[in-house]
Amino acid sequence: MEVTNRYITTKTHIDGAPKESLFELKTEALALSVEPGSNVVIVKNLYVSIDPYQINRMKTPGEVSHHLILLYQVRLWLVIDTYGVAKVVASGNPNFEKDDLVVGLITWGEYSVLKEGTILNKLDTVGFPLTYHVGILGLSGLAAYAGFFEVCKPKKGEKVFVSAASGSVGNMVGQYAKQLGCYVVGCAGTKQKVELLKEKLGFDDAFNYKEETDLQSALKRYFPDGIDIYFDNVGGEMLEAAVDNMNTFGRIAVCGVIAEYTDAGKRAAPDMLNVVYKRIRIQGYLAVDYLNVYEDFISTTSDHLRTGNMQALEDITSGVENIPSAFIGLFRGDNIGKKVVKLADE
Amino acid sequence: MEVTNRYITTKTHIDGAPKESLFELKTEALALSVEPGSNVVIVKNLYVSIDPYQINRMKTPGEVSHHLILLYQVRLWLVIDTYGVAKVVASGNPNFEKDDLVVGLITWGEYSVLKEGTILNKLDTVGFPLTYHVGILGLSGLAAYAGFFEVCKPKKGEKVFVSAASGSVGNMVGQYAKQLGCYVVGCAGTKQKVELLKEKLGFDDAFNYKEETDLQSALKRYFPDGIDIYFDNVGGEMLEAAVDNMNTFGRIAVCGVIAEYTDAGKRAAPDMLNVVYKRIRIQGYLAVDYLNVYEDFISTTSDHLRTGNMQALEDITSGVENIPSAFIGLFRGDNIGKKVVKLADE
């Protein structure tokens, strides 16, 4: 059987804010069959993850010095791999059969042709919607769980600040922190998000950073006794303001720096005197380094979801043609929670 | 008995580079007697430590947000406390007797009147010169030992970069790293210092940062395989360049940021994308937090000094009137090794 596969590519490297014109929706004829023994798996994509970090893979190679980004750089005019959930339509790999639900590295497209070595696992939904496995029970969730518990080493009662707190990772960090018994304040970029953090997700407080003229003073107001843990998703000025408000032996987990992704001129210049005198730890990390806590993460998070102690915050768009706008929207703060694009019904 | 005590004070707060005109040598008549039971100890200062961090205690209170600096701020026109070695001349404290050698928080002066609660310990020289107890076996040494071993968690064979490598802490970090079997490169500000690092202290290589137009490229040249550990004494541009050259899971111990002490405009704005993707840890610390390794530090370092595996690098000036110039010289890079001012013969 042959189908028409539509997928997204980049036409050029992207060094500033992403624009629709830099992407192209391509169409190809795709035979849904594989050579026996080839180990190739063809899947029909159901839900794909839309993540800010992808912008770093799209930059001009000379603009980035991180070998990891260069290694996994998005290649112009080719398919773009992404985390997502899919259904097997043809398999040359004995580990997968037709109609298996799978989760792993698929593509920003309607179908994915996955070679041997691609990260792919059979998916047991354990009663949760498929989208949960893209976000809250996927890599975003692991990033939140590992970043908060493993990197920040939180203690009950500590004061936790989360930036981009209504984003895919931030909202979960705040919820984990509340479950642990921390005081949690988040910042976000709209009134609606701020309300949601306080009303639906149980944050102790939240504020709209766009309404603050002085971030350092704003944090002082929300944390009169200082910040013990700052979970950083944005970098830039907010990181500077957080460092100024950290307590002694404060910990900063740097999950992402979305403010700096599209404008290197917005780099944070934190006061290193504060870093020294307050003995602050600033730790960059990637979720993939914490597969050792994956089982804990799934079991803890599933329990919280079942009991209603945690909420899944999702923002779902449909259609492959809408992937670029969904992605671009991340940098405008359009999304509330995990941004997912639905490609097909289960 | 009454003596004339001469001591150094600050006439004003110091927010930029320190200048001689901001200090004053004061003279007072001092009775060398104490009320019995007062717990006061009067000591004759022998050697005092001259440290860059003192500048932070001299700043205008509003210019610093670190409560620790504010708490221990140098007060105008009053004596300035410092680490050093002294001899007891009168004691109302049963723990000390006349002629005891002591080490602890004394003053930038010829005599110190030390109230109850001052950090002061009897000194057993264990056969080393008194100056060693001010520097290599004092707080500078502990800063180097704790910062390298406890903060950086080094492994044999790792690649270590040290800035201000001929300074009081940097030179020891390099020597500890060599003893552990690391590859060590240091930077300093003169040809003479660079030669000394290579010839006398056994650094694998060293360079004069003032001769480099592009620090990032310079580090790339000295560390073609990247830096595992950066021991930071300077902050600013060098910290940025180091971050760009760090390896995955690299560790940066921030001991001090002398480049930023007198000019907040020189703040480092490290590439946080590198911090995230390389999972870099940036850790500020203070030596005083590591008193738990003090015994190890003394025993390890004493052994290395006795066997000749480590060298004490000292820069000694005489006379209380020369304390301001010794201090100011730190910010011009005048000192080679631990800067100490001698106040009196033993």
XYZ file of C-alpha atoms in Angstrom:
692
model
C 0.000 0.000 0.000
C 1.212 3.487 -0.769
C 0.167 6.673 1.017
C 0.911 10.333 0.731
C 3.089 11.434 3.609
C 3.258 15.086 4.514
C 6.066 16.330 6.734
C 7.738 19.515 7.878
C 11.252 20.606 6.896
C 13.366 23.699 7.397
C 14.380 25.621 4.289
C 17.203 27.486 5.929
C 19.032 27.713 9.240
C 17.216 29.764 11.855
C 19.278 32.055 14.059
C 16.655 34.460 15.337
C 12.960 34.072 16.055
C 11.406 31.319 13.918
C 8.964 32.337 11.162
C 6.480 30.351 9.116
C 8.345 31.208 5.911
C 11.384 29.280 7.105
C 9.495 25.986 7.138
C 8.040 23.961 4.310
C 5.386 21.303 4.240
C 6.617 18.612 1.912
C 4.729 15.753 0.354
C 6.053 12.354 -0.654
C 4.652 9.051 -1.785
C 5.432 6.458 0.812
C 5.123 2.702 0.416
C 3.945 1.205 3.689
C 6.111 -1.846 3.380
C 9.545 -2.827 4.601
C 12.162 -5.341 3.557
C 11.962 -8.333 5.871
C 15.009 -8.342 8.151
C 15.689 -4.669 7.459
C 14.753 -3.725 11.020
C 13.021 -0.665 9.613
C 9.735 0.278 11.268
C 7.147 2.493 9.610
C 4.738 4.205 11.965
C 1.721 6.418 11.592
C 2.303 9.398 13.859
C -0.500 10.145 16.306
C 0.860 12.887 18.538
C 4.163 14.745 18.325
C 5.898 16.870 20.911
C 6.630 20.513 20.165
C 9.623 21.713 22.180
C 11.558 24.982 22.352
C 14.955 23.250 22.359
C 14.424 22.245 18.724
C 15.319 25.809 17.716
C 18.894 25.163 18.811
C 19.136 22.296 16.356
C 18.016 24.591 13.555
C 20.717 27.241 13.961
C 23.587 27.891 11.587
C 26.333 25.454 12.604
C 28.873 28.252 13.129
C 26.555 29.976 15.582
C 26.631 27.169 18.113
C 29.616 25.593 19.798
C 27.824 22.762 21.563
C 28.852 19.476 20.024
C 25.614 17.878 21.150
C 23.556 20.339 19.155
C 25.832 19.954 16.154
C 25.601 16.185 16.394
C 21.833 16.235 16.353
C 21.411 19.197 14.082
C 18.261 19.376 11.982
C 19.261 18.987 8.353
C 17.705 21.344 5.850
C 14.949 19.866 3.706
C 14.969 16.594 5.633
C 12.535 15.240 8.189
C 12.802 16.602 11.721
C 12.829 14.035 14.480
C 10.814 14.599 17.625
C 9.452 12.766 20.612
C 5.954 11.394 20.064
C 3.450 8.582 20.077
C 2.652 6.530 16.971
C 1.170 3.293 15.700
C 3.167 0.731 13.766
C 1.957 0.200 10.201
C 4.791 -1.994 8.948
C 7.734 -3.554 10.723
C 10.907 -5.321 9.672
C 11.963 -5.340 13.299
C 10.988 -8.422 15.305
C 10.380 -6.264 18.387
C 7.441 -4.482 16.809
C 4.257 -5.653 15.106
C 1.654 -3.894 13.034
C -0.784 -1.896 15.209
C 1.603 -1.690 18.164
C 1.422 1.624 19.946
C 4.926 3.025 20.299
C 6.610 6.030 21.899
C 9.996 7.466 21.007
C 11.768 9.509 18.368
C 9.401 9.888 15.454
C 9.075 12.860 13.097
C 7.236 16.106 12.470
C 5.137 14.403 9.815
C 2.229 12.062 9.258
C 4.354 8.940 8.966
C 7.853 8.102 10.142
C 10.283 5.648 8.612
C 12.461 4.612 11.527
C 15.769 2.905 10.981
C 17.453 0.502 13.321
C 18.855 2.304 16.342
C 16.051 4.822 16.624
C 14.865 5.215 20.207
C 11.476 3.501 20.153
C 9.526 1.580 22.747
C 6.216 -0.194 22.885
C 3.712 1.897 24.750
C 1.494 0.647 27.543
C -0.923 3.517 28.064
C -1.753 2.269 31.581
C -5.141 3.900 31.245
C -3.954 7.400 30.448
C -4.666 9.384 27.273
C -2.008 9.043 24.579
C -1.074 12.712 24.877
C 0.060 12.136 28.459
C 2.806 9.911 27.086
C 4.061 12.748 24.901
C 4.248 15.238 27.772
C 3.531 14.669 31.410
C 4.568 11.001 31.256
C 7.138 11.665 28.521
C 10.395 13.574 28.271
C 8.899 16.838 29.555
C 7.750 15.029 32.644
C 11.099 13.348 33.134
C 12.823 16.725 32.691
C 10.636 18.160 35.450
C 10.984 15.181 37.769
C 14.746 14.734 37.375
C 15.455 18.450 37.341
C 13.513 19.069 40.487
C 14.264 16.001 42.566
C 17.701 14.954 41.312
C 19.283 18.286 40.413
C 17.689 20.588 43.007
C 17.551 18.075 45.872
C 14.551 19.832 47.417
C 13.439 19.630 51.014
C 9.952 20.089 52.391
C 9.258 23.708 53.226
C 11.818 25.138 50.842
C 10.925 28.128 48.709
C 10.799 27.344 45.014
C 10.629 29.711 42.071
C 9.713 28.414 38.610
C 9.953 30.465 35.417
C 7.846 29.675 32.358
C 5.711 28.054 35.021
C 2.788 27.260 32.742
C 5.073 25.590 30.220
C 5.409 21.858 29.725
C 8.153 21.374 32.301
C 7.544 24.336 34.605
C 3.971 23.464 35.454
C 5.022 19.997 36.554
C 7.938 21.248 38.628
C 5.533 23.513 40.481
C 3.133 20.641 41.060
C 5.874 18.288 42.270
C 7.113 21.023 44.584
C 3.628 21.500 46.034
C 3.285 17.757 46.575
C 6.544 17.821 48.513
C 5.320 20.652 50.713
C 7.326 23.519 49.279
C 6.277 27.151 48.922
C 6.004 27.672 45.172
C 5.752 30.800 43.065
C 5.702 30.746 39.279
C 5.955 33.411 36.650
C 4.294 33.404 33.258
C 3.478 35.884 30.508
C -0.299 36.353 30.640
C -2.962 37.010 33.235
C -4.742 33.848 32.177
C -1.660 31.723 32.845
C -1.118 33.358 36.205
C -4.688 32.596 37.241
C -4.346 29.031 36.094
C -1.184 28.480 38.120
C -2.884 29.712 41.249
C -6.386 28.325 40.738
C -5.888 25.037 38.953
C -2.347 23.949 39.768
C -2.181 25.065 43.374
C 0.851 27.362 43.182
C 1.090 29.504 46.309
C 1.430 32.541 44.110
C 2.216 33.559 40.546
C 2.928 36.727 38.616
C 3.023 38.071 35.083
C 6.639 38.996 34.410
C 5.572 41.303 31.584
C 3.856 43.547 34.117
C 6.976 43.891 36.261
C 9.428 46.675 35.522
C 11.990 45.402 38.015
C 12.275 41.647 38.228
C 14.653 41.756 41.167
C 12.122 43.720 43.231
C 9.282 41.511 42.057
C 11.065 38.407 43.309
C 11.878 40.160 46.568
C 8.150 40.779 46.978
C 7.169 37.167 46.322
C 10.091 35.756 48.286
C 10.670 38.065 51.265
C 12.695 35.232 52.829
C 14.594 34.421 49.648
C 14.560 31.620 47.102
C 16.032 28.224 47.929
C 15.486 26.658 44.521
C 15.143 28.338 41.162
C 13.994 26.134 38.328
C 15.111 28.043 35.256
C 13.408 27.643 31.903
C 14.153 31.098 30.536
C 17.641 32.413 31.388
C 18.320 36.091 30.658
C 17.210 38.797 33.064
C 15.096 36.432 35.123
C 18.129 34.319 35.938
C 19.990 37.442 37.050
C 17.088 38.533 39.251
C 16.801 35.050 40.743
C 20.508 34.914 41.611
C 20.121 38.226 43.441
C 17.266 36.735 45.482
C 18.704 33.308 46.194
C 19.340 32.140 49.707
C 22.604 30.724 50.938
C 23.257 27.285 49.434
C 20.558 27.931 46.837
C 20.293 25.658 43.833
C 19.470 26.619 40.271
C 18.549 23.904 37.786
C 18.938 25.186 34.262
C 16.515 23.205 32.154
C 16.361 25.671 29.306
C 16.913 29.336 28.525
C 14.176 30.135 26.039
C 14.803 33.902 26.314
C 18.311 33.304 24.985
C 17.532 30.753 22.283
C 16.527 33.286 19.680
C 18.613 36.215 20.884
C 22.106 35.635 22.239
C 22.124 39.323 23.191
C 19.786 38.466 26.040
C 22.361 36.378 27.830
C 22.211 36.407 31.590
C 25.108 38.052 33.410
C 24.401 36.887 36.949
C 26.200 38.570 39.824
C 28.967 36.077 40.522
C 29.653 37.717 43.871
C 26.268 36.441 44.890
C 27.132 33.040 43.459
C 30.264 32.927 45.606
C 29.040 34.443 48.852
C 25.744 32.570 48.803
C 27.451 29.387 47.590
C 24.938 29.061 44.787
C 25.004 26.021 42.541
C 23.980 26.536 38.913
C 23.531 23.199 37.186
C 22.666 22.574 33.570
C 21.143 19.181 32.840
C 19.312 17.097 30.267
C 16.459 14.725 31.010
C 18.134 11.897 29.103
C 20.839 11.693 31.760
C 18.268 10.566 34.290
C 16.863 7.398 32.788
C 17.881 5.741 36.058
C 14.920 7.442 37.752
C 12.509 6.784 34.876
C 10.579 4.061 36.713
C 10.255 6.215 39.832
C 9.144 9.115 37.705
C 6.428 7.114 35.963
C 5.156 5.471 39.104
C 5.134 8.656 41.212
C 3.560 10.757 38.498
C 0.952 8.149 37.582
C -0.087 7.929 41.206
C -0.443 11.710 41.491
C -2.480 11.813 38.287
C -4.787 9.002 39.424
C -5.402 10.557 42.820
C -5.945 13.961 41.244
C -3.009 15.507 43.121
C -1.502 16.525 39.803
C -3.140 17.836 36.660
C -2.019 17.372 33.080
C -1.759 20.744 31.396
C -1.932 20.247 27.648
C -2.283 22.459 24.608
C -3.222 20.425 21.565
C -3.412 21.499 17.919
C -4.314 19.242 15.003
C -2.723 18.747 11.615
C 0.803 18.440 10.273
C 0.446 21.769 8.495
C 0.064 23.454 11.882
C 3.345 22.191 13.333
C 5.339 25.303 12.329
C 2.846 27.685 13.901
C 2.643 25.527 17.027
C 6.430 25.647 17.254
C 6.685 29.374 16.552
C 4.004 29.978 19.149
C 6.265 28.560 21.867
C 8.529 31.573 21.506
C 5.597 33.960 21.736
C 4.243 32.191 24.801
C 1.101 31.058 22.986
C 1.013 27.626 24.586
C -0.442 26.826 27.983
C 1.140 23.616 29.146
C 2.574 20.911 26.987
C 2.312 21.736 23.296
C 1.303 18.696 21.277
C 0.207 18.360 17.666
C -2.246 15.631 16.835
C -1.633 13.978 13.471
C -4.222 11.206 13.404
C -6.861 9.444 15.464
C -5.718 6.403 17.343
C 53.064 48.873 79.516
C 51.773 51.137 76.823
C 52.764 51.011 73.180
C 51.978 52.964 70.059
C 49.783 50.887 67.777
C 49.579 51.753 64.127
C 46.735 50.314 62.035
C 45.044 50.763 58.696
C 41.519 52.099 58.214
C 39.363 53.057 55.261
C 38.317 56.684 54.995
C 35.466 56.035 52.598
C 33.651 53.204 50.908
C 35.450 51.836 47.860
C 33.371 50.913 44.834
C 35.947 50.898 42.074
C 39.655 50.141 42.074
C 41.237 50.792 45.471
C 43.644 53.723 45.822
C 46.152 54.665 48.502
C 44.265 57.882 49.225
C 41.244 55.894 50.432
C 43.181 54.367 53.314
C 44.653 55.952 56.379
C 47.353 54.826 58.762
C 46.136 55.646 62.239
C 48.074 55.737 65.469
C 46.806 55.065 68.962
C 48.238 54.577 72.409
C 47.483 51.041 73.512
C 47.869 49.685 77.029
C 49.077 46.092 76.840
C 46.955 44.943 79.719
C 43.544 43.374 80.055
C 40.969 43.107 82.812
C 41.197 39.681 84.385
C 38.154 37.630 83.370
C 37.439 39.936 80.423
C 38.352 37.210 77.940
C 40.052 39.884 75.863
C 43.329 38.883 74.224
C 45.871 41.415 72.996
C 48.262 40.120 70.379
C 51.254 41.516 68.550
C 50.637 40.866 64.883
C 53.446 39.066 63.054
C 52.048 38.328 59.595
C 48.716 39.343 58.079
C 46.981 37.996 55.020
C 46.204 40.344 52.131
C 43.197 39.053 50.188
C 41.212 40.378 47.229
C 37.853 39.535 48.797
C 38.364 42.310 51.350
C 37.427 44.829 48.658
C 33.869 43.514 48.766
C 33.652 44.377 52.446
C 34.718 47.936 51.682
C 31.980 48.736 49.173
C 29.086 51.109 49.717
C 26.370 49.062 51.437
C 23.807 49.846 48.744
C 26.112 48.506 46.039
C 26.082 44.957 47.361
C 23.132 42.685 47.996
C 24.978 39.855 49.714
C 24.000 39.713 53.342
C 27.259 38.014 54.208
C 29.271 40.944 52.926
C 26.988 43.390 54.664
C 27.258 41.458 57.895
C 31.020 41.561 57.847
C 31.422 44.950 56.267
C 34.533 46.927 57.025
C 33.513 49.963 59.032
C 35.041 53.295 58.109
C 37.806 54.560 60.368
C 37.843 51.340 62.395
C 40.309 48.473 62.398
C 40.038 45.964 59.568
C 40.050 42.327 60.566
C 42.072 39.806 58.608
C 43.493 36.329 58.865
C 46.981 36.221 60.270
C 49.534 34.950 62.751
C 50.347 36.779 65.988
C 51.879 36.432 69.439
C 49.899 36.942 72.616
C 51.110 39.878 74.709
C 48.288 39.954 77.259
C 45.383 37.621 77.875
C 42.248 37.702 79.961
C 41.197 34.471 78.315
C 42.235 31.284 80.131
C 42.811 29.549 76.783
C 45.721 31.811 75.890
C 48.878 32.828 77.671
C 51.476 35.502 77.046
C 53.889 34.512 74.245
C 51.508 31.948 72.726
C 51.664 31.903 68.962
C 48.126 32.192 67.583
C 46.411 32.126 64.203
C 43.003 33.547 63.375
C 41.203 36.805 62.787
C 43.562 39.590 63.782
C 43.827 43.068 62.225
C 45.609 45.131 59.620
C 47.717 46.704 62.316
C 50.665 46.175 64.631
C 48.585 44.977 67.548
C 45.086 43.490 67.777
C 42.692 43.704 70.683
C 40.546 40.610 70.293
C 37.263 40.281 72.084
C 35.623 37.073 73.185
C 34.197 35.220 70.209
C 36.966 36.147 67.778
C 38.172 33.158 65.791
C 41.568 32.460 67.297
C 43.557 29.279 67.801
C 46.897 28.383 69.272
C 49.389 27.718 66.528
C 51.629 24.714 66.340
C 54.026 25.596 63.536
C 54.903 21.882 63.028
C 58.255 23.008 61.690
C 57.015 25.296 58.950
C 57.669 29.029 58.638
C 55.015 31.231 60.207
C 54.038 32.644 56.829
C 52.919 29.191 55.698
C 50.194 29.361 58.334
C 48.895 32.585 56.832
C 48.699 31.174 53.312
C 49.446 27.678 52.115
C 48.444 26.132 55.464
C 45.854 28.835 56.171
C 42.582 29.898 54.610
C 44.041 30.276 51.099
C 45.220 26.710 51.259
C 41.907 25.458 52.566
C 40.136 27.374 49.797
C 42.326 25.619 47.235
C 42.028 22.187 48.810
C 38.278 22.287 49.424
C 37.511 24.017 46.142
C 39.471 21.532 44.122
C 38.779 18.269 45.900
C 35.351 18.847 47.440
C 33.711 21.160 44.914
C 35.288 19.950 41.670
C 35.501 16.241 42.579
C 38.485 15.720 40.269
C 39.610 12.425 38.798
C 43.094 11.475 37.727
C 43.747 12.414 34.126
C 41.150 15.133 33.965
C 41.984 18.415 32.304
C 42.102 21.342 34.688
C 42.223 25.051 33.937
C 43.126 27.544 36.680
C 42.847 31.311 36.330
C 44.937 33.697 38.420
C 47.111 30.619 38.618
C 50.027 32.300 40.341
C 47.732 33.750 43.001
C 47.463 32.475 46.548
C 44.744 29.930 45.819
C 45.329 29.255 42.119
C 48.937 28.142 42.472
C 47.932 25.566 45.046
C 45.017 24.262 43.015
C 47.398 23.672 40.131
C 49.836 21.881 42.382
C 47.140 19.688 43.946
C 45.883 18.868 40.467
C 49.351 17.843 39.330
C 49.755 15.658 42.419
C 46.513 13.920 41.499
C 47.709 13.285 37.950
C 45.660 15.849 36.080
C 46.643 17.855 33.017
C 46.892 21.428 34.289
C 47.088 24.732 32.473
C 47.086 28.075 34.254
C 46.795 31.631 33.115
C 48.435 34.659 34.655
C 49.204 38.246 33.732
C 52.966 38.391 33.193
C 55.643 36.420 31.405
C 57.481 35.926 34.683
C 54.423 34.333 36.291
C 53.867 32.091 33.297
C 57.455 30.866 33.455
C 57.168 30.250 37.163
C 54.032 28.142 36.752
C 55.740 25.952 34.187
C 59.229 25.804 35.627
C 58.785 25.882 39.362
C 55.262 24.615 39.996
C 55.099 21.922 37.339
C 52.041 23.107 35.441
C 51.791 21.321 32.091
C 51.382 24.662 30.420
C 50.558 28.277 31.159
C 49.808 31.455 29.234
C 49.667 35.196 29.679
C 46.035 36.167 29.194
C 47.044 39.745 28.445
C 48.752 38.560 25.272
C 45.639 36.779 24.020
C 43.168 38.679 21.900
C 40.632 35.859 21.885
C 40.379 33.942 25.136
C 38.035 31.350 23.695
C 40.554 30.440 20.998
C 43.402 30.512 23.480
C 41.672 27.958 25.671
C 40.874 25.860 22.620
C 44.587 25.825 21.838
C 45.611 24.761 25.348
C 42.727 22.335 25.718
C 42.143 20.743 22.314
C 40.161 18.020 24.103
C 38.256 20.453 26.308
C 38.302 21.415 29.971
C 36.886 19.096 32.625
C 37.429 21.408 35.568
C 37.716 25.175 35.623
C 38.880 26.693 38.873
C 37.718 30.284 38.612
C 39.395 33.102 40.489
C 38.595 35.886 38.054
C 35.089 35.694 36.522
C 34.362 38.017 33.604
C 35.463 37.154 30.079
C 37.626 34.261 31.218
C 34.619 32.528 32.742
C 32.730 32.945 29.472
C 35.623 31.534 27.481
C 35.973 28.616 29.871
C 32.280 27.734 29.623
C 32.642 27.636 25.840
C 35.521 25.177 26.191
C 34.120 22.956 28.922
C 33.542 19.282 28.359
C 30.306 17.489 29.079
C 29.694 17.238 32.820
C 32.350 19.884 33.413
C 32.632 21.502 36.817
C 33.418 25.115 37.591
C 34.347 26.082 41.131
C 33.915 29.799 41.622
C 36.354 30.778 44.336
C 36.448 34.451 43.443
C 35.857 36.836 40.568
C 38.551 39.446 40.968
C 37.883 40.910 37.514
C 34.373 41.769 38.688
C 35.176 43.014 42.199
C 36.140 46.511 41.133
C 34.019 46.749 37.994
C 30.538 45.246 37.925
C 30.466 46.092 34.207
C 32.843 43.207 33.620
C 30.291 40.619 34.679
C 30.471 37.286 32.915
C 27.583 36.399 30.650
C 28.322 32.720 30.047
C 26.532 30.924 27.245
C 23.801 29.129 29.161
C 23.116 26.894 26.165
C 26.527 25.440 26.809
C 25.705 25.141 30.492
C 22.584 23.139 29.632
C 23.840 20.978 26.782
C 27.156 20.208 28.433
C 25.468 19.785 31.837
C 27.957 22.168 33.399
C 27.904 22.759 37.118
C 28.895 26.229 38.335
C 29.377 26.218 42.078
C 30.223 29.159 44.313
C 31.786 28.267 47.631
C 33.634 29.615 50.644
C 36.525 27.902 52.378
C 34.859 28.277 55.772
C 32.185 25.779 54.767
C 34.782 23.044 54.579
C 36.232 22.944 58.053
C 35.260 19.262 58.035
C 38.221 18.589 55.717
C 40.600 20.874 57.602
C 42.576 18.020 59.160
C 42.901 16.240 55.823
C 43.957 19.470 54.214
C 46.684 20.136 56.773
C 48.004 16.595 56.758
C 47.994 16.205 52.962
C 49.523 19.597 52.340
C 52.155 19.249 55.058
C 53.213 15.927 53.573
C 53.512 17.430 50.089
C 55.539 20.348 51.444
C 57.877 18.070 53.388
C 58.513 15.784 50.440
C 58.997 18.757 48.140
C 56.058 17.764 45.937
C 54.504 21.153 46.568
C 56.106 24.558 46.837
C 54.973 27.517 48.922
C 54.657 30.563 46.707
C 54.789 33.661 48.867
C 55.097 37.373 48.303
C 56.038 39.162 51.500
C 56.203 42.882 52.214
C 57.121 44.453 55.530
C 55.513 47.215 57.555
C 51.999 48.224 58.478
C 52.294 51.352 56.336
C 52.673 49.113 53.282
C 49.423 47.201 53.766
C 47.382 49.501 51.485
C 49.850 49.233 48.613
C 50.085 45.462 49.094
C 46.312 45.273 48.920
C 46.003 47.605 45.933
C 48.687 45.598 44.175
C 46.458 42.499 44.219
C 44.161 44.194 41.725
C 47.056 45.126 39.483
C 48.440 41.598 39.643
C 51.597 42.738 41.435
C 51.754 39.732 43.741
C 53.227 36.374 42.888
C 51.689 33.851 45.213
C 50.271 34.506 48.618
C 50.524 38.166 49.572
C 51.535 38.567 53.188
C 52.616 41.618 55.142
C 55.115 41.133 57.931
C 54.519 43.347 60.944
C 57.144 42.165 63.391
C 59.809 39.571 63.971
C 58.711 36.489 65.811
